[in-house]
mmCIF file of C-alpha atoms in Angstrom:
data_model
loop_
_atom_site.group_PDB
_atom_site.id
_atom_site.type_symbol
_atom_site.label_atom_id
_atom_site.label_comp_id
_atom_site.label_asym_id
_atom_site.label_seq_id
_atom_site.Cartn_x
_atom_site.Cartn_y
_atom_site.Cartn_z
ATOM 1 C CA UNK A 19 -10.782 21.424 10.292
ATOM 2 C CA UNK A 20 -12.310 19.602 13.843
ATOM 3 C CA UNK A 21 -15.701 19.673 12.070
ATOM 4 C CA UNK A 22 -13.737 18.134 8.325
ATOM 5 C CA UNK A 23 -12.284 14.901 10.464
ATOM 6 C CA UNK A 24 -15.214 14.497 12.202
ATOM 7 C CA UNK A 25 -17.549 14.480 9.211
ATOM 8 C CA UNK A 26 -15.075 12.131 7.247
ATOM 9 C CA UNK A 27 -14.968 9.637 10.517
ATOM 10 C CA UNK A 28 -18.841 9.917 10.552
ATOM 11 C CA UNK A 29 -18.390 8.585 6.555
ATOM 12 C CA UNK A 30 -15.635 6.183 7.156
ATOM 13 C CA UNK A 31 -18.253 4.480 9.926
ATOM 14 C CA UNK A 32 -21.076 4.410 7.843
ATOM 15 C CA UNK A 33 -18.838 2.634 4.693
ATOM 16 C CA UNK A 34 -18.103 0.513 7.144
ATOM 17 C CA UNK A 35 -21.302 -0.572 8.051
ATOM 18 C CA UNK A 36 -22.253 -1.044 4.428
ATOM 19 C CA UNK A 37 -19.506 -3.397 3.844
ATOM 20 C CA UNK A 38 -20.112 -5.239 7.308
ATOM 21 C CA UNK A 39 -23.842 -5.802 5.870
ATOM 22 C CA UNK A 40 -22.936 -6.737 2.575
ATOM 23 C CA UNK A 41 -20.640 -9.611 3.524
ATOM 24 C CA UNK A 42 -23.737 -10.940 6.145
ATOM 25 C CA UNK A 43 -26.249 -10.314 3.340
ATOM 26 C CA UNK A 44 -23.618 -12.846 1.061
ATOM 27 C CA UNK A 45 -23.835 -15.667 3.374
ATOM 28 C CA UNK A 46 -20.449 -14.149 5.078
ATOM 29 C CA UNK A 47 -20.155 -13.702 8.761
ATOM 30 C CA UNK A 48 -18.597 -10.540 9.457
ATOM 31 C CA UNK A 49 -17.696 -8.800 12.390
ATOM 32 C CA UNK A 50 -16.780 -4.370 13.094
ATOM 33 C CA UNK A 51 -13.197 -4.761 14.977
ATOM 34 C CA UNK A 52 -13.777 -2.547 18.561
ATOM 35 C CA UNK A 53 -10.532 0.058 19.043
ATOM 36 C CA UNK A 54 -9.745 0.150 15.789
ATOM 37 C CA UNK A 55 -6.752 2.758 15.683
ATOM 38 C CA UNK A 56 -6.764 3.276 19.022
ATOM 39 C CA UNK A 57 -5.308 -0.444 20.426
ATOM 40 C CA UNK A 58 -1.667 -0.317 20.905
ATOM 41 C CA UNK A 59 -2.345 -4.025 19.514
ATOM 42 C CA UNK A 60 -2.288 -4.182 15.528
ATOM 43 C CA UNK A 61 -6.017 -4.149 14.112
ATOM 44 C CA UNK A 62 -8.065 -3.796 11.596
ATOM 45 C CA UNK A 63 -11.633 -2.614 10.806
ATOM 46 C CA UNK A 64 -13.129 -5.801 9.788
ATOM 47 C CA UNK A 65 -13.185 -9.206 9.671
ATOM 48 C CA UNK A 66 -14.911 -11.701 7.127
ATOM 49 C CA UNK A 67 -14.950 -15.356 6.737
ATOM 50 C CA UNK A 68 -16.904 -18.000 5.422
ATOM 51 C CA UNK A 69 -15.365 -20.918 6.761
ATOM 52 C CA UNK A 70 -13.020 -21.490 4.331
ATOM 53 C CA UNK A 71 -11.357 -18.135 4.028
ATOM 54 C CA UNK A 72 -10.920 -15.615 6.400
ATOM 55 C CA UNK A 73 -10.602 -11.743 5.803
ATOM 56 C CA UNK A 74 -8.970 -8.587 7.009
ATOM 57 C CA UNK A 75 -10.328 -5.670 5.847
ATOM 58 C CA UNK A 76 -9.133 -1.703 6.309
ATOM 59 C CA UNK A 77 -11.890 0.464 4.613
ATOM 60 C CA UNK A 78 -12.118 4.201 3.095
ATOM 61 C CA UNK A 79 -14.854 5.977 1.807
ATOM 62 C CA UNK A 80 -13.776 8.969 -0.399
ATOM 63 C CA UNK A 81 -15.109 11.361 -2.810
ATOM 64 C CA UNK A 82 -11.968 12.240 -4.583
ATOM 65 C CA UNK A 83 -10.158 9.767 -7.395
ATOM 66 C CA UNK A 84 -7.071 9.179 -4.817
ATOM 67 C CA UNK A 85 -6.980 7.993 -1.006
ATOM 68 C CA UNK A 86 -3.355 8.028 0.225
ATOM 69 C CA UNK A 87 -2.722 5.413 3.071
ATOM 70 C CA UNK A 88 -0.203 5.662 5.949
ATOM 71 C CA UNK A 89 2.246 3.402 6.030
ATOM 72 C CA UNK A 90 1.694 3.044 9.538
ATOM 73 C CA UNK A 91 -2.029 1.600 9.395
ATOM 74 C CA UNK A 92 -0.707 -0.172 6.359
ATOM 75 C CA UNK A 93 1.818 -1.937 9.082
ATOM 76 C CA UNK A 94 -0.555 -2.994 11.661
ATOM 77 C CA UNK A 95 -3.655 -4.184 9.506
ATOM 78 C CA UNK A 96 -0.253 -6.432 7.651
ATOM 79 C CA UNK A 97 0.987 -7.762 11.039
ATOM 80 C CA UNK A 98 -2.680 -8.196 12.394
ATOM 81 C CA UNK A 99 -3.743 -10.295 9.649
ATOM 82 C CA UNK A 100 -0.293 -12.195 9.157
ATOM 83 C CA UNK A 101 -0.716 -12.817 13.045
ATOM 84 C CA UNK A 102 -4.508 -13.777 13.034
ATOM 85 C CA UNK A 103 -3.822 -15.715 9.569
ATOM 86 C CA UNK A 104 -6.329 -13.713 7.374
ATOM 87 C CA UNK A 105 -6.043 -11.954 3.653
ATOM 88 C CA UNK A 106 -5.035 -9.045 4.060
ATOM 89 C CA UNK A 107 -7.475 -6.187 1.550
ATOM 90 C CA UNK A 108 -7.811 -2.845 1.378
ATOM 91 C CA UNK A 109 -11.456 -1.417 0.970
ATOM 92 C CA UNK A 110 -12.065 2.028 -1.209
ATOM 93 C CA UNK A 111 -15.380 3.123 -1.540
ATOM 94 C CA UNK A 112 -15.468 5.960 -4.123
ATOM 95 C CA UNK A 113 -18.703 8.229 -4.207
ATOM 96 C CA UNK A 114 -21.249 7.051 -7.063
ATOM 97 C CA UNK A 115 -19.127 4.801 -7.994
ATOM 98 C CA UNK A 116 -18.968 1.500 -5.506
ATOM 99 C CA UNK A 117 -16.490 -0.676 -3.577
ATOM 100 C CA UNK A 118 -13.423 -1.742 -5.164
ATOM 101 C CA UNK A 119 -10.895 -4.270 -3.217
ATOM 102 C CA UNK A 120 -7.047 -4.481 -3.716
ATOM 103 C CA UNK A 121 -4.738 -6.183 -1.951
ATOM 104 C CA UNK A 122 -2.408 -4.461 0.476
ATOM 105 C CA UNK A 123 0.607 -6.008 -1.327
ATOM 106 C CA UNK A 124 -0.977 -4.155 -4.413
ATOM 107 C CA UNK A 125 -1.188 -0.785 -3.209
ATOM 108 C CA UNK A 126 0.817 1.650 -5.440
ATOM 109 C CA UNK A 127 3.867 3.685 -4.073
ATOM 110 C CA UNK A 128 4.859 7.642 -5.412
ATOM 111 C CA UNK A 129 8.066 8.675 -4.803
ATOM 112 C CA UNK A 130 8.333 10.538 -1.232
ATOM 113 C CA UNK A 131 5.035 9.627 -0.854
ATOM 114 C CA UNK A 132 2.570 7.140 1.370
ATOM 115 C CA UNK A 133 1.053 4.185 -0.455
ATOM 116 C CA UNK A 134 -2.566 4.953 -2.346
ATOM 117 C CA UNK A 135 -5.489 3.995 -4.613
ATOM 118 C CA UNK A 136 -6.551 5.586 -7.497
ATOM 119 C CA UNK A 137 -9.719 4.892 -8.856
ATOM 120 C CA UNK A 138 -7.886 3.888 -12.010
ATOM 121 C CA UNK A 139 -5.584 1.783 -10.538
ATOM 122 C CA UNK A 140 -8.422 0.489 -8.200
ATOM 123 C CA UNK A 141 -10.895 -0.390 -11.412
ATOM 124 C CA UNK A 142 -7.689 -1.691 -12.982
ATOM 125 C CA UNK A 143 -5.836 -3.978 -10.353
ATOM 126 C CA UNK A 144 -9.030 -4.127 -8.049
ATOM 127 C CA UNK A 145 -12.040 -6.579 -6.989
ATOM 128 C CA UNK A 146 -15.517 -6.003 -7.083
ATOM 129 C CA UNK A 147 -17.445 -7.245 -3.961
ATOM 130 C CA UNK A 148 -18.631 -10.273 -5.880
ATOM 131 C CA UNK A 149 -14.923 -10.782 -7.224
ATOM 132 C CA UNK A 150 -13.499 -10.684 -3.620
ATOM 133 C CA UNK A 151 -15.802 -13.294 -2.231
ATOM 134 C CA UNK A 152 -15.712 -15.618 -5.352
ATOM 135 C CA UNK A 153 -19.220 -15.340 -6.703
ATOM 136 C CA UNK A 154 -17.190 -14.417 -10.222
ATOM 137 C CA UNK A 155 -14.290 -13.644 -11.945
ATOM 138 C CA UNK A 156 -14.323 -10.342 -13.926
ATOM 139 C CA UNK A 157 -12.598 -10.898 -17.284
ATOM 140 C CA UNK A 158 -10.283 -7.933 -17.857
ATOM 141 C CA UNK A 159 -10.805 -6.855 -21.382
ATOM 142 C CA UNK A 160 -8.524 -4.011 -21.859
ATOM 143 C CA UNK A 161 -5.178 -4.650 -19.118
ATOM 144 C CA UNK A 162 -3.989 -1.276 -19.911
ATOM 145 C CA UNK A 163 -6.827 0.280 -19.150
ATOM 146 C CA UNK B 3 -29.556 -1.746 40.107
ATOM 147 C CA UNK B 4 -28.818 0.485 37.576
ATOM 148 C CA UNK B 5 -25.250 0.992 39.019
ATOM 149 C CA UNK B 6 -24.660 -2.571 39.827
ATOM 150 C CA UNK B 7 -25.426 -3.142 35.804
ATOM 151 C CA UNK B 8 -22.610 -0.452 34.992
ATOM 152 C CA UNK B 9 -20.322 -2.218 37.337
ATOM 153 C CA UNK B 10 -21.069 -5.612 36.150
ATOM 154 C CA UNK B 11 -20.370 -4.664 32.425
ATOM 155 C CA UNK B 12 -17.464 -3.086 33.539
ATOM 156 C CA UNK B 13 -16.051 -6.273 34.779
ATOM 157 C CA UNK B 14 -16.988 -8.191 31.327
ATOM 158 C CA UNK B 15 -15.176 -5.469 29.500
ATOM 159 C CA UNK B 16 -11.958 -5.658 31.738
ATOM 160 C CA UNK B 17 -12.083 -9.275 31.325
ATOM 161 C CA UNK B 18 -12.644 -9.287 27.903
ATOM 162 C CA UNK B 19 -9.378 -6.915 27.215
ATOM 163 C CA UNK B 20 -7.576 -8.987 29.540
ATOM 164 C CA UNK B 21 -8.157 -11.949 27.188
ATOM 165 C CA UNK B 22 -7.744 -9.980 24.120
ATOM 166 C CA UNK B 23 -3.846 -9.220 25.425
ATOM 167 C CA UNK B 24 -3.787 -12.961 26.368
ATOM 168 C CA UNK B 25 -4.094 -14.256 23.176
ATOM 169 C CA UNK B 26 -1.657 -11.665 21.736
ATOM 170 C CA UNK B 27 0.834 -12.548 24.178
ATOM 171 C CA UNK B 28 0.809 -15.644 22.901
ATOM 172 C CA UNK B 29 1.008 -15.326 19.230
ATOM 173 C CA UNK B 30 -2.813 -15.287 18.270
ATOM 174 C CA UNK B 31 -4.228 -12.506 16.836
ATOM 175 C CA UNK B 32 -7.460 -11.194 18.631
ATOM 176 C CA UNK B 33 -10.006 -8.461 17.408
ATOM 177 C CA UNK B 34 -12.683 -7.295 20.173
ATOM 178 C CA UNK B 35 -15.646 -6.885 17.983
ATOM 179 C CA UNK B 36 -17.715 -3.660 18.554
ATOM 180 C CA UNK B 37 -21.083 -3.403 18.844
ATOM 181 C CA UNK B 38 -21.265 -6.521 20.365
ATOM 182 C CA UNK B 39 -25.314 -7.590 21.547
ATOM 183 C CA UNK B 40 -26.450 -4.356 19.765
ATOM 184 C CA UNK B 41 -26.222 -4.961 16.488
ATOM 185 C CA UNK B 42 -29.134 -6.830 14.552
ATOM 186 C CA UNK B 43 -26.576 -9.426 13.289
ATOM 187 C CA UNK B 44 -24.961 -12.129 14.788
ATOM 188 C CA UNK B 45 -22.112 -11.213 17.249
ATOM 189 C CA UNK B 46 -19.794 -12.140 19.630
ATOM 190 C CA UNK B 47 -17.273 -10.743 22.025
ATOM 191 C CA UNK B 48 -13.931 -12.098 20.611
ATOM 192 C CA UNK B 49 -12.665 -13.408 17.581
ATOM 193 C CA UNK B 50 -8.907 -15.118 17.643
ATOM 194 C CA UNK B 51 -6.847 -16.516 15.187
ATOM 195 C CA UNK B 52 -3.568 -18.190 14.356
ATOM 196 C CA UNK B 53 -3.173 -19.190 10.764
ATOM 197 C CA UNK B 54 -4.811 -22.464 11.523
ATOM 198 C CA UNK B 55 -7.476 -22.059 13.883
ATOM 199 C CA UNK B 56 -10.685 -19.426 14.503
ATOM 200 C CA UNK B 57 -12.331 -18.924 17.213
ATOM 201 C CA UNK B 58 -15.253 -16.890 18.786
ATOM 202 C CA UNK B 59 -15.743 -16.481 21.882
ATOM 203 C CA UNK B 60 -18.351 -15.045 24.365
ATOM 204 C CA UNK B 61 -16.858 -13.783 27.658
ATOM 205 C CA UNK B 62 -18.223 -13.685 31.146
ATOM 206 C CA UNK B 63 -16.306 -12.782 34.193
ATOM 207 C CA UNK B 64 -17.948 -13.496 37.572
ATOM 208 C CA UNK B 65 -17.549 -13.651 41.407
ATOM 209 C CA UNK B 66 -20.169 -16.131 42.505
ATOM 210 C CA UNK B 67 -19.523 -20.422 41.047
ATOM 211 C CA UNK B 68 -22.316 -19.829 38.703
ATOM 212 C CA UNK B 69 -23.055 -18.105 36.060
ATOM 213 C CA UNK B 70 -26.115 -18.489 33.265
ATOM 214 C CA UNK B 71 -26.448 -17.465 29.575
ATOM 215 C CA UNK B 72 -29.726 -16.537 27.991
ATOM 216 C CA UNK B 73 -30.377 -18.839 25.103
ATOM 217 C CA UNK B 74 -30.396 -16.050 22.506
ATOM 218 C CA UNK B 75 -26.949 -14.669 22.764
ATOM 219 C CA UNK B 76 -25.737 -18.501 22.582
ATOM 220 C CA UNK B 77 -28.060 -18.787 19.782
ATOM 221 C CA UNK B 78 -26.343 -15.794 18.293
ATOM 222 C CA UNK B 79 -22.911 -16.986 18.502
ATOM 223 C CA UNK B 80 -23.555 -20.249 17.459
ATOM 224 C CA UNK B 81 -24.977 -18.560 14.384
ATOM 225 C CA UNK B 82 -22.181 -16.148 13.543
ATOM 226 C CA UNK B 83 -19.154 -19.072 14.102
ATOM 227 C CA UNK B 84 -21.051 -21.038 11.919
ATOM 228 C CA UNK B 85 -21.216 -18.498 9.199
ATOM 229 C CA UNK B 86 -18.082 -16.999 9.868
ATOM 230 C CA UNK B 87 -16.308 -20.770 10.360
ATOM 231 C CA UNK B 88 -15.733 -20.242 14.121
ATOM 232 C CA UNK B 89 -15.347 -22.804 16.841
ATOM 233 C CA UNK B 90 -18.355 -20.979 19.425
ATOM 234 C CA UNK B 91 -16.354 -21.244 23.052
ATOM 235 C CA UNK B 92 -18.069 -19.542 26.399
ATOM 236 C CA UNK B 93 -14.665 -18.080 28.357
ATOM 237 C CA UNK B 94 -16.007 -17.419 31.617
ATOM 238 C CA UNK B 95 -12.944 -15.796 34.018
ATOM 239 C CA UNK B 96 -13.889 -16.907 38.261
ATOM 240 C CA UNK B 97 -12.813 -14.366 40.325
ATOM 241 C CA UNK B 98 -9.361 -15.537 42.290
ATOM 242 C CA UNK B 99 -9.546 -18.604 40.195
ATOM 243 C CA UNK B 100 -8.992 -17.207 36.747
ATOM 244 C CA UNK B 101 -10.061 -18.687 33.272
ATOM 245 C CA UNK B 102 -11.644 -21.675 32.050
ATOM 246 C CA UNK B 103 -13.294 -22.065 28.390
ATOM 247 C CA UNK B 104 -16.009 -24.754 27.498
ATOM 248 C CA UNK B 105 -17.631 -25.361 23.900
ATOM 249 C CA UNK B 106 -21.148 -24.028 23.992
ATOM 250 C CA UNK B 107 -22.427 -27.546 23.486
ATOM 251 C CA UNK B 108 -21.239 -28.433 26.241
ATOM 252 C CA UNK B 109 -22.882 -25.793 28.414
ATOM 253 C CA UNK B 110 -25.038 -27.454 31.439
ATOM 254 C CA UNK B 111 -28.548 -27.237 31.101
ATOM 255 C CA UNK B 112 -30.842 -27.109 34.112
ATOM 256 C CA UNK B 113 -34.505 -27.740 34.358
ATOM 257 C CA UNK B 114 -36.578 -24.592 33.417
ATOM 258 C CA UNK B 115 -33.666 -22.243 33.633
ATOM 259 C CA UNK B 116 -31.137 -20.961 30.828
ATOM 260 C CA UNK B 117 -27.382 -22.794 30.324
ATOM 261 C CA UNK B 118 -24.834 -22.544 33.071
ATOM 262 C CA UNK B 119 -20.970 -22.988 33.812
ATOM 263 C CA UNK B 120 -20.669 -23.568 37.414
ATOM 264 C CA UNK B 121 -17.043 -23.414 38.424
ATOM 265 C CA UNK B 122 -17.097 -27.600 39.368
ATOM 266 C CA UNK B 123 -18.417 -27.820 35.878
ATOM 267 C CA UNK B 124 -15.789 -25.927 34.462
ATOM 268 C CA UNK B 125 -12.695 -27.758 36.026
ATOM 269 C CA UNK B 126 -14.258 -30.801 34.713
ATOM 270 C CA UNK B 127 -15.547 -30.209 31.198
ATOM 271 C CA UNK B 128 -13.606 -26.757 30.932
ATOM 272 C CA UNK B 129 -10.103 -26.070 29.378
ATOM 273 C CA UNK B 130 -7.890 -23.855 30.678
ATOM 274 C CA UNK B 131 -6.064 -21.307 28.083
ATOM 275 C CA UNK B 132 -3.289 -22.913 27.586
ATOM 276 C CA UNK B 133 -5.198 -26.043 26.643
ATOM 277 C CA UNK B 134 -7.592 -24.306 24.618
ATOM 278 C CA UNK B 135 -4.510 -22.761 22.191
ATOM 279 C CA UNK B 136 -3.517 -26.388 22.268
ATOM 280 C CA UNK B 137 -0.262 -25.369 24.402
ATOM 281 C CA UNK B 138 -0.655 -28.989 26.238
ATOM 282 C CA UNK B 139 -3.443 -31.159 26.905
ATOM 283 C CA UNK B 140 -4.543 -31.589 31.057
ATOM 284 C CA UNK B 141 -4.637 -34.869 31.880
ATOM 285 C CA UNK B 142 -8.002 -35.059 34.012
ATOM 286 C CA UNK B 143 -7.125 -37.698 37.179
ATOM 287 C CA UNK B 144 -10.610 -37.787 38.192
ATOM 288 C CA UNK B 145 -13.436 -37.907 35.559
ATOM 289 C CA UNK B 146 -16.130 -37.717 38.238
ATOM 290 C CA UNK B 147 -14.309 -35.055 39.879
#
């Protein structure tokens, strides 16, 4: 169970870094937020901008089709960014598949149940990398999908 | 050596959480950014925020009424605000004295040595925080001061 968190921390870190060099590789500056979790000050794992936007960004890596989010996390990365005046996104990598971005406001609710992304909802209502930083606009062809 | 190194980062780190609360105290947000002058890519210590304003700052906190900055971590904040769409300030915290913060442009240069803040040059050309989150505005009564 130790060894399970662990390994999924040691995969959330290395998403993370992905992402971080993606945005710098895009002409984004981007930094890794230090205490992430562990602040009793409301955080997030990173921050983008480009001069004319500015982003806050909490980031999963999972190999299943569902990550569930606390509400908790959910709370502080909202406050942080409404504080700090940044979009606030959540981040889902999904194994083989890629990074898909979705708004926090976005995130779909079960009954009894924290907030989550599926990869459904995630290809549905989501962003690719290049949608989130405005290189293009993805034309949905089938909304129900 | 070695141990005066430990102690001396230390002291940056205390200083640097000590503005990090600063800024949340009064309504910024702040993110300490992690892996900060290890990390191929541009970095700095602090980034703050409040809806209308970013800034990044590098933090020093020192004893003596000097202190000097190696050209290439200026050089690497100045290029990570200006891809991320930072204003680059140097906070440098005196001992006894607290903090002052100075645009790196503004940095003193002296002959054959790296940039400084002296703690004269700081009251003069420096802000202090409340000036810098545009609280009020100092009125200096002595330019040559």
């Amino acid at each position: 169970m130790g060894k399970k968190r662990i390994c999924t921390k040691k995969k959330g870190t290395k998403a993370e870094r992905e992402l971080f060099h993606l945005f710098w590789d895009n002409g984004w500056g981007c930094a890794r937020v230090a205490g992430s979790g562990s602040s009793k000050r409301p955080s997030t794992d990173l921050v983008a901008g480009n001069g004319s936007r500015v982003l806050a960004l909490e980031c999963k890596a999972i190999k299943t089709d569902k990550k569930y989010f606390d509400e908790d996390s959910i709370q502080q990365m909202l406050t942080f960014s409404s504080t700090f005046g940044a979009e606030p996104w959540i981040a889902v990598r999904f194994d083989n598949i890629g990074w898909f971005f979705v708004p926090v406001e976005n995130l779909k609710e079960s009954k009894g149940k924290s907030s989550f992304v599926s990869l459904d909802f995630a290809r549905k209502k989501g962003k690719t990398f290049e949608e989130l930083i405005g290189r293009f606009e993805q034309i949905k062809l089938n909304e129900d999908f």
